[in-house]
XYZ file of C-alpha atoms in Angstrom:
313
model
C 69.895 87.905 147.881
C 66.415 89.403 147.561
C 63.991 87.904 145.112
C 64.219 91.007 142.945
C 67.957 90.520 142.423
C 67.383 87.245 140.566
C 65.650 89.092 137.706
C 68.766 90.416 135.991
C 69.569 92.070 132.682
C 71.783 89.125 131.837
C 68.991 86.637 132.423
C 66.539 88.691 130.371
C 69.024 89.057 127.508
C 69.654 85.300 127.486
C 65.920 84.566 127.380
C 65.053 86.918 124.553
C 66.427 84.752 121.694
C 64.735 81.676 123.160
C 61.255 83.162 122.976
C 61.898 85.172 119.798
C 60.554 82.428 117.466
C 57.233 82.564 119.303
C 56.604 86.279 119.932
C 56.213 89.280 117.680
C 58.508 92.287 117.618
C 55.673 94.769 118.001
C 55.701 98.166 116.285
C 56.096 101.699 117.593
C 53.814 104.527 116.488
C 54.818 108.148 117.061
C 51.834 110.401 117.682
C 51.461 114.110 118.360
C 49.242 114.949 121.316
C 47.893 117.806 119.194
C 46.000 115.100 117.305
C 44.173 114.429 120.601
C 43.344 118.126 121.141
C 46.180 118.569 123.639
C 49.359 120.661 123.698
C 51.697 119.484 120.914
C 54.006 116.747 122.187
C 55.591 113.801 120.402
C 54.789 110.544 122.207
C 55.950 107.105 121.117
C 53.372 104.349 121.573
C 54.824 100.849 121.896
C 52.013 98.717 120.509
C 52.403 95.520 122.485
C 48.636 95.252 122.128
C 49.476 93.652 118.753
C 51.309 90.757 120.420
C 50.138 87.154 120.006
C 47.113 86.485 122.254
C 46.414 90.218 122.405
C 48.816 91.317 125.136
C 52.382 91.324 126.442
C 51.583 88.241 128.530
C 52.735 85.896 125.756
C 56.344 86.697 126.659
C 56.047 85.425 130.221
C 53.956 82.449 129.162
C 56.508 81.179 126.657
C 59.354 81.777 129.095
C 57.626 79.576 131.677
C 56.907 76.765 129.235
C 60.414 76.814 127.773
C 62.256 77.101 131.104
C 60.257 74.726 133.309
C 59.455 71.023 132.778
C 55.808 70.534 131.848
C 54.146 67.386 133.297
C 51.652 65.184 131.495
C 48.842 67.004 133.302
C 49.876 70.143 131.441
C 49.772 73.681 132.771
C 47.271 75.628 134.840
C 46.871 79.373 135.274
C 44.567 81.841 136.960
C 43.862 85.025 135.097
C 41.598 87.979 134.564
C 41.851 86.929 130.939
C 45.083 88.074 129.278
C 47.464 85.768 131.149
C 45.080 82.893 130.580
C 44.903 83.611 126.865
C 48.694 83.823 126.685
C 49.237 80.553 128.563
C 46.594 78.857 126.416
C 48.269 80.161 123.263
C 51.765 79.128 124.367
C 50.523 75.678 125.415
C 48.827 75.235 122.048
C 51.976 76.237 120.147
C 54.195 73.940 122.223
C 51.791 70.998 122.377
C 50.719 71.009 126.029
C 47.347 70.772 127.742
C 46.168 73.956 129.478
C 43.500 74.602 132.101
C 42.612 78.231 132.765
C 40.656 79.606 135.730
C 39.108 83.052 135.336
C 36.785 85.151 137.545
C 33.289 86.173 136.566
C 34.516 89.715 135.837
C 36.495 88.539 132.784
C 35.032 90.005 129.571
C 33.691 87.819 126.734
C 36.467 88.864 124.331
C 39.070 87.291 126.613
C 37.062 84.138 127.254
C 36.627 83.634 123.518
C 40.395 83.853 122.999
C 41.108 81.271 125.696
C 38.572 78.822 124.283
C 39.842 79.477 120.780
C 43.317 78.284 121.769
C 41.902 74.954 122.900
C 42.293 75.329 126.667
C 39.823 74.063 129.237
C 38.197 77.181 130.672
C 36.718 77.304 134.171
C 34.845 80.470 135.192
C 34.152 81.101 138.863
C 34.590 83.577 141.693
C 34.035 87.301 141.679
C 37.690 88.391 141.380
C 41.152 87.165 140.416
C 42.072 86.064 143.944
C 39.300 83.462 143.920
C 40.311 82.125 140.519
C 43.892 81.894 141.785
C 42.848 79.843 144.824
C 40.882 77.464 142.598
C 43.850 77.064 140.239
C 46.150 76.274 143.167
C 43.792 73.522 144.328
C 43.699 72.129 140.792
C 47.502 72.083 140.608
C 47.716 70.187 143.909
C 45.144 67.634 142.799
C 46.434 66.992 139.284
C 50.136 67.814 139.332
C 49.712 70.419 136.586
C 52.409 73.082 136.363
C 51.127 76.333 137.788
C 52.093 79.475 135.887
C 51.562 82.581 137.978
C 50.503 85.748 136.198
C 53.103 87.964 137.891
C 54.736 86.521 141.026
C 57.001 84.045 139.208
C 60.638 84.506 138.224
C 60.138 83.188 134.701
C 57.136 85.457 134.193
C 59.140 88.527 135.208
C 62.081 87.528 133.025
C 59.777 87.033 130.040
C 58.095 90.398 130.490
C 61.552 91.920 130.841
C 62.248 91.054 127.195
C 59.775 93.802 126.328
C 62.074 96.271 128.050
C 64.946 95.020 125.911
C 62.803 95.450 122.794
C 61.692 98.945 123.771
C 65.298 100.015 124.281
C 66.164 98.611 120.854
C 63.263 100.490 119.248
C 63.584 103.716 121.271
C 67.145 104.121 122.537
C 66.768 107.843 123.297
C 63.636 107.982 125.460
C 63.756 109.643 128.865
C 60.521 108.277 130.311
C 58.351 105.188 129.900
C 54.819 104.940 131.294
C 53.627 101.426 132.157
C 50.283 100.207 133.520
C 50.400 98.131 136.716
C 48.226 95.354 138.081
C 50.223 92.632 139.774
C 53.446 94.240 138.612
C 54.967 91.508 136.461
C 55.205 93.783 133.439
C 56.686 96.836 135.120
C 58.902 94.608 137.293
C 60.471 92.911 134.303
C 60.856 96.153 132.347
C 62.326 98.011 135.323
C 64.795 95.174 135.908
C 65.964 95.541 132.312
C 66.413 99.332 132.381
C 67.782 99.271 135.952
C 67.450 103.006 136.475
C 68.768 104.125 133.093
C 65.455 105.807 132.202
C 62.548 107.158 134.249
C 59.816 104.549 134.663
C 56.391 105.739 135.786
C 53.700 103.344 137.001
C 50.092 104.073 136.094
C 47.229 102.500 138.028
C 43.457 102.883 138.292
C 42.253 104.806 141.319
C 39.989 101.838 142.047
C 42.887 99.337 142.110
C 46.012 101.107 143.464
C 48.121 98.020 144.187
C 51.616 99.461 143.723
C 50.583 102.859 145.081
C 49.496 101.245 148.347
C 52.644 99.117 148.450
C 54.869 102.181 148.084
C 52.992 103.858 150.941
C 53.332 100.803 153.196
C 56.868 99.849 152.170
C 55.701 96.347 151.219
C 52.959 94.656 149.173
C 49.592 95.087 150.912
C 45.996 94.476 149.941
C 44.304 97.190 147.885
C 40.821 97.605 146.430
C 40.224 95.478 143.328
C 37.536 97.418 141.511
C 37.010 99.656 138.513
C 36.729 99.351 134.769
C 40.118 97.623 134.453
C 39.448 95.078 137.221
C 39.886 92.154 134.822
C 43.536 93.064 134.186
C 44.753 95.597 136.769
C 43.167 94.450 140.032
C 44.874 91.396 141.548
C 44.485 92.590 145.187
C 48.211 93.231 145.721
C 51.455 93.425 143.752
C 53.836 90.496 143.710
C 56.514 89.989 146.339
C 59.114 89.361 143.626
C 58.551 92.587 141.735
C 58.373 94.922 144.718
C 62.147 95.248 145.407
C 62.625 96.026 141.725
C 59.899 98.675 141.814
C 61.342 100.239 144.964
C 64.714 100.499 143.264
C 63.770 101.517 139.733
C 60.186 102.842 139.479
C 60.057 106.572 140.169
C 56.441 106.764 141.325
C 52.871 105.627 140.737
C 50.239 107.847 139.125
C 46.546 107.116 139.620
C 43.987 107.599 136.854
C 40.209 107.475 137.066
C 37.881 105.146 135.191
C 36.739 108.171 133.178
C 40.367 108.891 132.236
C 40.794 105.304 131.048
C 37.576 105.318 129.023
C 38.604 108.614 127.403
C 41.995 107.105 126.507
C 40.373 104.020 124.981
C 38.057 106.158 122.886
C 40.841 108.519 121.826
C 43.143 105.700 120.729
C 40.349 104.175 118.677
C 38.857 107.368 117.238
C 42.105 109.167 116.415
C 44.554 106.393 115.488
C 42.381 103.256 115.202
C 44.181 101.396 117.974
C 42.022 98.955 119.921
C 42.966 98.886 123.588
C 41.289 97.299 126.559
C 40.995 99.424 129.727
C 44.211 98.090 131.266
C 46.016 98.565 127.978
C 44.937 102.208 127.743
C 45.711 103.149 131.344
C 49.257 104.384 130.708
C 48.122 106.583 127.831
C 45.346 107.893 130.084
C 47.982 109.448 132.338
C 49.307 111.569 129.458
C 45.943 112.341 127.853
C 44.426 113.461 131.169
C 47.428 115.577 132.119
C 48.058 113.558 135.274
C 51.529 113.044 133.869
C 52.921 116.319 132.541
C 56.273 115.945 130.738
C 58.984 118.538 131.098
C 59.926 120.612 128.026
C 62.010 118.481 125.695
C 61.278 115.246 127.582
C 61.118 112.194 125.300
C 58.138 110.135 126.410
C 57.035 106.627 125.492
C 53.810 104.921 126.500
C 53.242 101.186 126.559
C 49.884 100.127 125.121
C 49.908 96.624 126.514
C 46.609 94.897 125.748
C 43.916 94.820 123.052
C 41.426 92.185 124.164
C 38.376 94.406 123.862
C 35.510 95.064 121.491
C 35.631 98.621 120.098
C 31.860 98.531 119.651
C 31.645 98.912 123.436
C 33.738 102.099 123.577
């Protein structure tokens, strides 16, 4: 059995009620692209940016802490910021110690959240891969439970509960656009839908992790740059999510940093939604025209993270 086959609809459905006391059922906002000076088109925005800790990552964090035994040394995670904030929040709620390693690229808004949840924060290394290596050393030395941001069964199952929630909210959509970094989010969601809707990956041109993996037929290293490097640039997608993506993700669309910035500004200026660059990437594909729906196509976009300061837009 491939790793992807262990992330099943049944497992996701069983997990959803376990994490439900700890996560929000986030709202959906229907917008008309005419409000963004584009051709009229109804688009449903799933506002997971309003989740506890500011992103979808809380789902995977709680799944890990509820499914795996936590030692006295607590938990450790490496993160560009959102996963760390989610693990810190979940550990705080469940009464565990948390140590979070983040790279120097992580923005202040995310560091403030992690500290605010009472975790020990260690900043070092230029990119996520270096923070991950440091967290792995820490886990070996202390015995702390390591919670991977995307290449972990429990993480994928937890993120898959968002797919379940989206289907409950929007049972008639044809297409869902999802931003990709390491692939835990799209992997879990795609495992839930299992081909029943079209799932489109959206990635920054400067960090095309899934795009490169599709080209190579396996996860491979990709550039880890660009405006969304703190959340969508982990070097390569996870081994566990890739079989799921091959089976159930139609394709990957690349967007530029300028597209992402325009999407952030548009979400804030037109509908007062705060979104970080990674959170706005999927909407950038629609706003820029890089994803062009067919006539009558029912489109939903996942806005997945809000750990940003709108004063910087």
